[in-house]
PDB file of C-alpha atoms in Angstrom:
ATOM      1  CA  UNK A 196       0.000   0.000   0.000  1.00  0.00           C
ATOM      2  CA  UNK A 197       1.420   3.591  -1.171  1.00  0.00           C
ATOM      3  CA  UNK A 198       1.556   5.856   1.894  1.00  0.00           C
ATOM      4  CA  UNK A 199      -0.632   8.845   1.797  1.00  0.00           C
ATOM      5  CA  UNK A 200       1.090  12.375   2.353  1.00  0.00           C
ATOM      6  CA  UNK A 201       0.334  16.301   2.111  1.00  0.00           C
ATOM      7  CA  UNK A 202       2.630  17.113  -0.351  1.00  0.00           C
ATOM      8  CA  UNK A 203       5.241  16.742  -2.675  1.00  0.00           C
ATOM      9  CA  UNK A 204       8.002  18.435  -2.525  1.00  0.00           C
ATOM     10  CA  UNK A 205      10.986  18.571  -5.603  1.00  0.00           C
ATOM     11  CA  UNK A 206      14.299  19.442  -5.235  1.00  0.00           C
ATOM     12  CA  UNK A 207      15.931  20.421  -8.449  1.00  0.00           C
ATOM     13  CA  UNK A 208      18.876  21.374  -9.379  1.00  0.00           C
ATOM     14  CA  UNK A 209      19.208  22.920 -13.158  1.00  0.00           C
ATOM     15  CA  UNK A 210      22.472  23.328 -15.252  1.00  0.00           C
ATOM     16  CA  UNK A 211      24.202  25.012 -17.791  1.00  0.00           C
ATOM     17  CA  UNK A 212      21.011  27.821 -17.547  1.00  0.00           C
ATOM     18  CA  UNK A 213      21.241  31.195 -19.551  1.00  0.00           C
ATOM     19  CA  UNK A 214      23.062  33.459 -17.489  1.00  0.00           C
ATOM     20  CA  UNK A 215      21.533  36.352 -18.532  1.00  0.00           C
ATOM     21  CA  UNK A 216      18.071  34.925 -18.117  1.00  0.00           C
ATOM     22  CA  UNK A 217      19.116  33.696 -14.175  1.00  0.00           C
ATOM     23  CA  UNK A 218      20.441  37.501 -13.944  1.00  0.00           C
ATOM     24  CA  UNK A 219      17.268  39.338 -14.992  1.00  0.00           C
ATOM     25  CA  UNK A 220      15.064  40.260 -11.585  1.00  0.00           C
ATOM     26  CA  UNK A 221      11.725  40.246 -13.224  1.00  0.00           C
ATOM     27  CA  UNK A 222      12.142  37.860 -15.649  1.00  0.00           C
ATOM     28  CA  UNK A 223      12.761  35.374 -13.187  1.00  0.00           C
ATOM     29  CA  UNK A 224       9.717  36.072 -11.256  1.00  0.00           C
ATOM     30  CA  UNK A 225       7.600  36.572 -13.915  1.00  0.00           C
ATOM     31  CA  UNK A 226       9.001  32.778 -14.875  1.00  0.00           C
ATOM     32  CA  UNK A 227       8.147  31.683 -11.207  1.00  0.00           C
ATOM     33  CA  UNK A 228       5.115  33.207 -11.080  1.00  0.00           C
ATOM     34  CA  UNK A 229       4.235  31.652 -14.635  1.00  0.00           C
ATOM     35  CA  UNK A 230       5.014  28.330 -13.455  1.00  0.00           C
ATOM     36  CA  UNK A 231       2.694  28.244 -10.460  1.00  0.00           C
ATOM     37  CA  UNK A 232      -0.317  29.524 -12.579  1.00  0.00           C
ATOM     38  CA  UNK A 233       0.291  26.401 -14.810  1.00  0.00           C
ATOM     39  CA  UNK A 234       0.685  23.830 -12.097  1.00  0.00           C
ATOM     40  CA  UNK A 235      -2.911  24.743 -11.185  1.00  0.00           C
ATOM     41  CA  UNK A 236      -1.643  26.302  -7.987  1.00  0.00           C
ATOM     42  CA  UNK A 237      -3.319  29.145  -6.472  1.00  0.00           C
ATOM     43  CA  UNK A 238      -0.273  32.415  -5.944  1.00  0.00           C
ATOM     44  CA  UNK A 239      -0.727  34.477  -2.541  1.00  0.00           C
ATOM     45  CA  UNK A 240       2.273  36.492  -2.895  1.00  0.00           C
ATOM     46  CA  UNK A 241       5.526  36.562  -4.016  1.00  0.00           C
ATOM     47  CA  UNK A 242       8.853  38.023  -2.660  1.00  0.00           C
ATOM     48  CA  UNK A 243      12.135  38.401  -5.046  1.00  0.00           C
ATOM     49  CA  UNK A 244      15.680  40.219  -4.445  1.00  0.00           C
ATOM     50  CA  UNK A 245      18.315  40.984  -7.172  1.00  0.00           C
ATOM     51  CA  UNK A 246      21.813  40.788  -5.792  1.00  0.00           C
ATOM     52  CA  UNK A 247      24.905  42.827  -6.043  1.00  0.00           C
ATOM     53  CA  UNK A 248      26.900  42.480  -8.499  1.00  0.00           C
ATOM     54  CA  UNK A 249      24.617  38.721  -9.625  1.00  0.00           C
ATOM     55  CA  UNK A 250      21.802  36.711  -8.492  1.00  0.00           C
ATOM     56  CA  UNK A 251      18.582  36.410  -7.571  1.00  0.00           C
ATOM     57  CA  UNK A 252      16.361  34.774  -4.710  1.00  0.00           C
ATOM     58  CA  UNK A 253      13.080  34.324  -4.533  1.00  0.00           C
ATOM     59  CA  UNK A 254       9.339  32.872  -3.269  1.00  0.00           C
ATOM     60  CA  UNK A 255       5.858  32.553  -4.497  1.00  0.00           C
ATOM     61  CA  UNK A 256       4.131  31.717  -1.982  1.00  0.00           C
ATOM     62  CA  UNK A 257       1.034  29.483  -2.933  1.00  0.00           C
ATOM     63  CA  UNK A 258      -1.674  28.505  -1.267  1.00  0.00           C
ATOM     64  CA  UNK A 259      -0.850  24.765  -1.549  1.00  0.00           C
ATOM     65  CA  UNK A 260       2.821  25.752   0.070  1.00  0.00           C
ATOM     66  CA  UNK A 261       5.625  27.420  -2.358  1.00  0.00           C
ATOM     67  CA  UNK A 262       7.934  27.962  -5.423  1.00  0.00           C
ATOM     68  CA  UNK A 263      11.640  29.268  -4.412  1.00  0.00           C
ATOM     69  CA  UNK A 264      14.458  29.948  -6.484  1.00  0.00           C
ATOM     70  CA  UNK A 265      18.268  30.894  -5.895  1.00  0.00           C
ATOM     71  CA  UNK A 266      20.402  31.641  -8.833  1.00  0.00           C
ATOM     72  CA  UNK A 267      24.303  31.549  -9.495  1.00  0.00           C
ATOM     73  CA  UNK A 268      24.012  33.103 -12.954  1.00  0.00           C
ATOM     74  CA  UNK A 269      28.073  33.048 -12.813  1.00  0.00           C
ATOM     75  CA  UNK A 270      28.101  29.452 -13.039  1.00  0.00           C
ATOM     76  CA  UNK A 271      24.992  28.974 -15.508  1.00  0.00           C
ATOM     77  CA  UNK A 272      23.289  27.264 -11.872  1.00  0.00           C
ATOM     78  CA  UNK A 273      19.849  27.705 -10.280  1.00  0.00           C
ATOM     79  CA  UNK A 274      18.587  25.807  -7.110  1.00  0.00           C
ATOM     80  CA  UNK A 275      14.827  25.836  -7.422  1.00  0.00           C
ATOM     81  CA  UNK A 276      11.973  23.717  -4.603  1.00  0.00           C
ATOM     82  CA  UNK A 277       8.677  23.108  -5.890  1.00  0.00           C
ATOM     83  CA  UNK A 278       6.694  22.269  -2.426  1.00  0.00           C
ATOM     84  CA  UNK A 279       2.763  21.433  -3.190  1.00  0.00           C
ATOM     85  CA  UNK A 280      -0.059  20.071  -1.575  1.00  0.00           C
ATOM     86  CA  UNK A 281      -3.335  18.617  -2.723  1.00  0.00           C
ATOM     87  CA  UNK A 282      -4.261  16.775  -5.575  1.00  0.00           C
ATOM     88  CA  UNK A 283      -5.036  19.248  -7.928  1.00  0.00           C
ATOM     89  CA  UNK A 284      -1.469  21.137  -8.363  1.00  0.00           C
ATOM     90  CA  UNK A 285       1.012  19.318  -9.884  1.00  0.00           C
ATOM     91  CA  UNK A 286       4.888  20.268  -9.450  1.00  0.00           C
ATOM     92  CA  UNK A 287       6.410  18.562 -12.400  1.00  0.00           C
ATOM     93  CA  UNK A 288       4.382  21.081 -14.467  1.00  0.00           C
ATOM     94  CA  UNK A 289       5.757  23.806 -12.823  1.00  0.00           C
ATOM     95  CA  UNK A 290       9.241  22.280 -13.435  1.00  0.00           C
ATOM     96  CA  UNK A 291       9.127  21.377 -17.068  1.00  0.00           C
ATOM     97  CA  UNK A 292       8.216  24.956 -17.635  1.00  0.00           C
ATOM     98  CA  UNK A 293      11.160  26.133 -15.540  1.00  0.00           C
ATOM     99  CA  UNK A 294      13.811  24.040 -17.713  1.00  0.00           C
ATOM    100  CA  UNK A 295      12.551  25.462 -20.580  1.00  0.00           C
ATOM    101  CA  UNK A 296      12.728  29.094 -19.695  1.00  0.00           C
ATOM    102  CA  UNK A 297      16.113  28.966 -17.744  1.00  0.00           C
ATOM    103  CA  UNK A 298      16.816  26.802 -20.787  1.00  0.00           C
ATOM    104  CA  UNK A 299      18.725  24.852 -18.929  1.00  0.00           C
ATOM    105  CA  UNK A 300      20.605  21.639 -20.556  1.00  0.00           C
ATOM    106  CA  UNK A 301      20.926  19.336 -17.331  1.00  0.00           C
ATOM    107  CA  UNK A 302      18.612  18.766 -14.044  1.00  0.00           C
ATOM    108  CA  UNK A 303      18.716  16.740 -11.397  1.00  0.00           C
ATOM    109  CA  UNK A 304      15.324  16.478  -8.862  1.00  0.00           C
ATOM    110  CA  UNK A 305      14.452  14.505  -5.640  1.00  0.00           C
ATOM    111  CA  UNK A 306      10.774  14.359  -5.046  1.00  0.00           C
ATOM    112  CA  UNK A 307      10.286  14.220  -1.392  1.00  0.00           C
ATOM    113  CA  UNK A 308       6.729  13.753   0.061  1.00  0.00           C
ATOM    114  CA  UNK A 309       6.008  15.452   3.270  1.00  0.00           C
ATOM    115  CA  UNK A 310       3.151  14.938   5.564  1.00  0.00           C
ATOM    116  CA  UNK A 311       3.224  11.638   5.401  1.00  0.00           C
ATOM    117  CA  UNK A 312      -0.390  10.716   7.245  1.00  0.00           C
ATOM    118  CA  UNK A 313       0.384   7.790   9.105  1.00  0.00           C
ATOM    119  CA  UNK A 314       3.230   9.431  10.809  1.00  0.00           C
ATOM    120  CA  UNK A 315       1.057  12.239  11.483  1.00  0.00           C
ATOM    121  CA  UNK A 316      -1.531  10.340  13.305  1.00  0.00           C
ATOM    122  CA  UNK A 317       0.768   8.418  15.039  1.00  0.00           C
ATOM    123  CA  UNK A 318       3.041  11.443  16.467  1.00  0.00           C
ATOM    124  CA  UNK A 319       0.305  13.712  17.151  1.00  0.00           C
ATOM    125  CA  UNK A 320      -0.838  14.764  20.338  1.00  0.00           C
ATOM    126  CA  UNK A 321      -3.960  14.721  19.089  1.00  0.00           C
ATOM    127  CA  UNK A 322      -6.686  12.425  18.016  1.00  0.00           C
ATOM    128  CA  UNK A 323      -6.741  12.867  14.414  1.00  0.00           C
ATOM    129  CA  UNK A 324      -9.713  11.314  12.653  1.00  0.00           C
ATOM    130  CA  UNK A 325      -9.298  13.283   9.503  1.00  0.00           C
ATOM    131  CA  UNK A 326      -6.271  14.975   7.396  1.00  0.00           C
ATOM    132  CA  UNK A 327      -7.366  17.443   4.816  1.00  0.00           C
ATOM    133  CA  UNK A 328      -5.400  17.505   1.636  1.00  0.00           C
ATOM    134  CA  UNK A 329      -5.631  21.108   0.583  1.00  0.00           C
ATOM    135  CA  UNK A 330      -5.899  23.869   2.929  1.00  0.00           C
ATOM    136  CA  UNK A 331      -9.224  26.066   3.217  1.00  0.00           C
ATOM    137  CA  UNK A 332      -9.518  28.683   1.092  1.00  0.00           C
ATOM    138  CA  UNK A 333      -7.981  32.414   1.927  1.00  0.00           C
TER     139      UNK A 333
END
């Protein structure tokens, strides 16, 4: 039996990206922001910073959890997590999209799920008769 969890959460790691695309501020937020919309997930906010003299962080905070991004456009290199929840929002979406706009020519991901239920239940505190899968609306 597959264990039942809130979320997924990738890890990726792309190479070899377009430095001046991983340098560009807005571009990379507008990619971000771009690649949330198409996973089906549901954007709060989002938060970026452009470094001195290279690089930019950043979140997009979602309502199934978040997109983040850090980029080394120096070495071609961006570090990017794709956390979701629910069954609706899919992260490998939001990835494919990504590679293709850093046009990046390598990746390497680890999809972790989090939340895992039965742990859950069994470390809580709490009785827990039912786990929701997607938080309430804001």
């Amino acid at each position: 039996m597959k264990d039942k969890y809130l979320g997924r959460h990738i890890l990726v790691e792309f190479y070899n990206c377009d430095k001046d695309i991983l340098n560009d501020y807005a571009l990379i937020e507008e990619h971000m922001k771009k690649a949330a919309e198409l996973a089906k997930a549901t954007i709060v906010e989002s938060v970026f910073h452009l470094f001195n003299p290279w690089g930019v962080s950043g979140a997009v905070v979602i309502q199934e959890s978040h997109l983040t991004i850090h980029t080394w456009p120096e070495y071609g290199y961006a570090a990017v997590d794709l956390f979701t929840c629910g069954e609706e929002v899919d992260p490998w979406t939001a990835f494919t999209y990504l590679k293709n706009k850093l046009k990046a020519d390598r990746t390497e991901t680890l999809e972790v799920p989090r939340g895992i239920v039965d742990k859950i239940k069994k470390f809580s505190t709490e009785e827990i008769k039912e786990v929701k899968y997607k938080p309430d609306a804001v």
